[in-house]
Amino acid sequence: MCPKMNVQFLSILLISTIFTIPIFATPTPNTYPSRFLKHKTTQNENNSSTSPPQYYFEVTQPLPTSPLTPSCTLPLFNHNFSNTYGQPPITIPYSPPKNCAWTHATLQFTSACKGNQYDRISAVWLGGVELLRTSTAEPTDDGIFWKVEKDVTKYYSLLVQENITLAVMLENIVDDVFTGVYQVNVSFIYFSVHQRRSSSRKVKKTGRKFLENGKGFSDDNGVVLENGLSDSSSSSSDLYVQPADLIIPVSGREEEGFWFRIESELDKKLKRISIPRNTYKTVLELYVSFHGNDEFWYKNPPNSYIISNNLITQRGNGAYREVFVTVDGKLVGSVVPFPVIFTGGINPLFWEPVVGIGAFNLPTYDIDLTPFLSFLLDGEMHSIGLGVADGISFWLVDANLHIWLDPFSEEVQAGYFENEVPSFEIERSAEFDGLNGEFEVEIERTMEFSGWVNSSFGNFTTYVKHELEFESNIEIKKDGNKETIEQEVTDKIEVKLTSSSGSTISEYKVEKEYALEIETTTTKGANGTYTMTTSLDNSYEEETNSSELKNRQKASGWMLVEGNEVLDGQSNMNQEYSYKGNSICYSREVSTANGTLLTDNNNLLCLSSY
Ligand SMILES: *[C@@H]1O[C@H](CO)[C@@H](O)[C@H](O)[C@H]1NC(C)=O
Ligand SMILES: *[C@@H]1O[C@H](CO)[C@@H](O)[C@H](O)[C@H]1NC(C)=O
Ligand SMILES: *[C@@H]1O[C@H](CO)[C@@H](O)[C@H](O)[C@H]1NC(C)=O
Ligand SMILES: *[C@@H]1O[C@H](CO)[C@@H](O)[C@H](O)[C@H]1NC(C)=O
Ligand SMILES: *[C@@H]1O[C@H](CO)[C@@H](O)[C@H](O)[C@H]1NC(C)=O
Ligand SMILES: *[C@@H]1O[C@H](CO)[C@@H](O)[C@H](O)[C@H]1NC(C)=O
Ligand SMILES: *[C@@H]1O[C@H](CO)[C@@H](O)[C@H](O)[C@H]1NC(C)=O
Ligand SMILES: *[C@@H]1O[C@H](CO)[C@@H](O)[C@H](O)[C@H]1NC(C)=O
Ligand SMILES: *[C@@H]1O[C@H](CO)[C@@H](O)[C@H](O)[C@H]1NC(C)=O
Ligand SMILES: *[C@@H]1O[C@H](CO)[C@@H](O)[C@H](O)[C@H]1NC(C)=O
């Protein structure tokens, strides 16, 4: 992360704004852009100043705190992001509210924008720890606004700290063409769930045990002290039944916005950290987004196709990517990220006023590193590495290392068991004749790790099994004017805790399935314009022992494009969302057409806050 890279990135950006104009004016097949600006699509100039700004949203479920009255609210951050490209994040000091009893907290990120602007990536960090990765909606001349709410209780140990820095990054470009300034507010809202709970933190030192169901801890009287995060909307939250005692950021320099900018597979980022010797559990939480030539990595053909057809595009390297994590050089986990489509992506008309799955609150990925504690508990510095297999420029990746400490012991002992050697298989095939072809990638990865930790709670073994399957198929026909993308990811994770007698203390299983299909046909029009007709089906499913989430968007439509600008078009989008958990059962169905919300039906079958 040296300044050189910024310069390098800037030059790529200049190339894409200056030199691509002639390219897009007469686009050659397979160099059609995938990111667009929806410029004054269907608006009447006279009407534009009179229509009120439109509310945009991402379909999600109510937070478990939503029925509660906040104990207090902390409006903290208010900034207009105009020409912020290449600049450090905006920072402000944070301290928790005084005279306010609270046990849970949510982060509220609101934004408004008016004019002409691309979607931008943004993030919020507290003390260098990332709390939210979000992207902006592309504005209209009438203006738009939106609100993102996230349960941040798992960052409790940070939220109670005084005088730490809240940082918000949003790199925007404002000039004569791109006029949209993003106004951003960030607030924290605090809730008190059970009076018992706030006092339970003091009980902490007097003794607690694992509950047999693995759902938390009890005090000496068997009262459940910490419970209830299992219904927070964040993924894999069962790993955070109780917030960590300490969170160490695995992130870069503040001046560059903390996230690591990863430009290639070789561009692996390392962070040296040292963890307390009484750590008995640790989970790495990954934040990931993809941009530039890899924003649509799942559509990228192999380089052989690009070279043999003399294409100018740099969006290549095939359609497989995997974000990997190492500890002292050893591979400890990996993730194929869910393909979040930002609001300028594929067809921007699909994403108004309901944005793509994850666009306002990008999914995070948890890797339980407890089996590796024996390598980390020596009080020495160790390096955590983050990289992107097959990645090209650029990815924004960082992570938070959540750490749970033994309150009764200065030191715990840990050991590592040798397991089956991790297996990885990849098969690629590329068949093409000129611009027509078919490309396939399939991977299968299995990793099993286990280790024991002897703490005051006992000697427990953590067993982690991770099975990942990835399949991608790209078909290009009609001399590059018809493209069909199919991608499927299945990710199974099992985390099992057993006592030294062999009995199971807790077992957590999560199975995620992402399926994406995009079909686009392009026809050339007059004066370098072209019409793209697209159908899209993108779904995110997540099933754990105690919850089931299904979220699926289907969209279709066409658009008339000049350069990257959408001149006209029409669209339909339908989204079905359902969630069943211990305390929330929720379903919602929305449909939109031509930028208008047509239906929005939701059904809250059950909701009991914590
Ligand atoms: C906008 O309104 C002005 C005056 O009210 C009128 O002269 C003009 O033709 C209108 N333009 C359009 C595009 O309707
Ligand atoms: C706004 O546009 C709509 C449709 O284009 C038209 O029916 C309406 O009269 C316009 N309103 C104003 C105030 O110009
Ligand atoms: C941001 O811009 C809006 C609109 O121009 C203005 O009303 C507001 O005061 C600005 N806020 C800040 C913090 O500068
Ligand atoms: C931000 O907060 C200010 C002050 O409360 C308010 O006037 C403004 O509308 C808010 N902006 C957004 C985008 O929420
Ligand atoms: C935080 O900053 C305030 C004001 O500078 C100071 O009074 C307070 O002691 C600081 N708190 C801590 C924990 O450093
Ligand atoms: C396990 O840890 C406990 C508490 O730290 C300690 O008393 C005990 O000696 C340890 N057991 C072994 C076998 O080291
Ligand atoms: C903890 O348990 C594991 C597996 O049962 C065992 O191999 C290890 O020696 C134990 N450690 C201690 C300190 O007792
Ligand atoms: C093409 O561009 C020329 C010159 O700008 C213009 O006169 C003509 O009307 C355009 N044709 C179409 C079909 O837009
Ligand atoms: C998960 O499901 C398995 C099998 O249904 C069950 O044995 C186990 O207790 C469950 N674990 C939790 C934490 O609910
Ligand atoms: C969307 O717009 C197109 C053409 O402008 C129109 O044919 C279609 O009926 C519209 N759809 C809806 C649901 O309004």
PDB file of N, CA and C and ligand atoms in Angstrom, residues 525-529 562, ligand 8:
ATOM      1  N   GLY A 525     -26.940   0.020 -32.265  1.00  0.00           N
ATOM      2  CA  GLY A 525     -27.879   0.992 -32.794  1.00  0.00           C
ATOM      3  C   GLY A 525     -27.128   2.067 -33.554  1.00  0.00           C
ATOM      4  N   ALA A 526     -27.809   3.176 -33.822  1.00  0.00           N
ATOM      5  CA  ALA A 526     -27.189   4.268 -34.568  1.00  0.00           C
ATOM      6  C   ALA A 526     -26.220   5.046 -33.689  1.00  0.00           C
ATOM      7  N   ASN A 527     -25.276   5.690 -34.322  1.00  0.00           N
ATOM      8  CA  ASN A 527     -24.367   6.624 -33.644  1.00  0.00           C
ATOM      9  C   ASN A 527     -23.639   6.015 -32.455  1.00  0.00           C
ATOM     10  N   GLY A 528     -23.272   4.761 -32.577  1.00  0.00           N
ATOM     11  CA  GLY A 528     -22.503   4.146 -31.498  1.00  0.00           C
ATOM     12  C   GLY A 528     -23.338   3.783 -30.285  1.00  0.00           C
ATOM     13  N   THR A 529     -24.639   3.902 -30.374  1.00  0.00           N
ATOM     14  CA  THR A 529     -25.455   3.444 -29.252  1.00  0.00           C
ATOM     15  C   THR A 529     -25.651   1.947 -29.389  1.00  0.00           C
ATOM     16  N   GLU A 562     -25.307   4.739 -24.451  1.00  0.00           N
ATOM     17  CA  GLU A 562     -24.292   5.441 -25.229  1.00  0.00           C
ATOM     18  C   GLU A 562     -23.090   5.625 -24.323  1.00  0.00           C
TER      19      GLU A 562
HETATM   20  C1  LIG B   8     -26.640  10.784 -35.070  1.00  0.00           C
HETATM   21  O1  LIG B   8     -25.840  11.895 -34.764  1.00  0.00           O
HETATM   22  C2  LIG B   8     -26.044  12.992 -35.674  1.00  0.00           C
HETATM   23  C3  LIG B   8     -25.035  14.083 -35.341  1.00  0.00           C
HETATM   24  O2  LIG B   8     -24.915  14.272 -33.954  1.00  0.00           O
HETATM   25  C4  LIG B   8     -27.481  13.479 -35.578  1.00  0.00           C
HETATM   26  O3  LIG B   8     -27.690  14.498 -36.478  1.00  0.00           O
HETATM   27  C5  LIG B   8     -28.421  12.316 -35.861  1.00  0.00           C
HETATM   28  O4  LIG B   8     -29.745  12.700 -35.647  1.00  0.00           O
HETATM   29  C6  LIG B   8     -28.111  11.124 -34.971  1.00  0.00           C
HETATM   30  N1  LIG B   8     -28.912  10.018 -35.340  1.00  0.00           N
HETATM   31  C7  LIG B   8     -29.618   9.312 -34.448  1.00  0.00           C
HETATM   32  C8  LIG B   8     -30.398   8.184 -35.011  1.00  0.00           C
HETATM   33  O5  LIG B   8     -29.631   9.573 -33.268  1.00  0.00           O
END
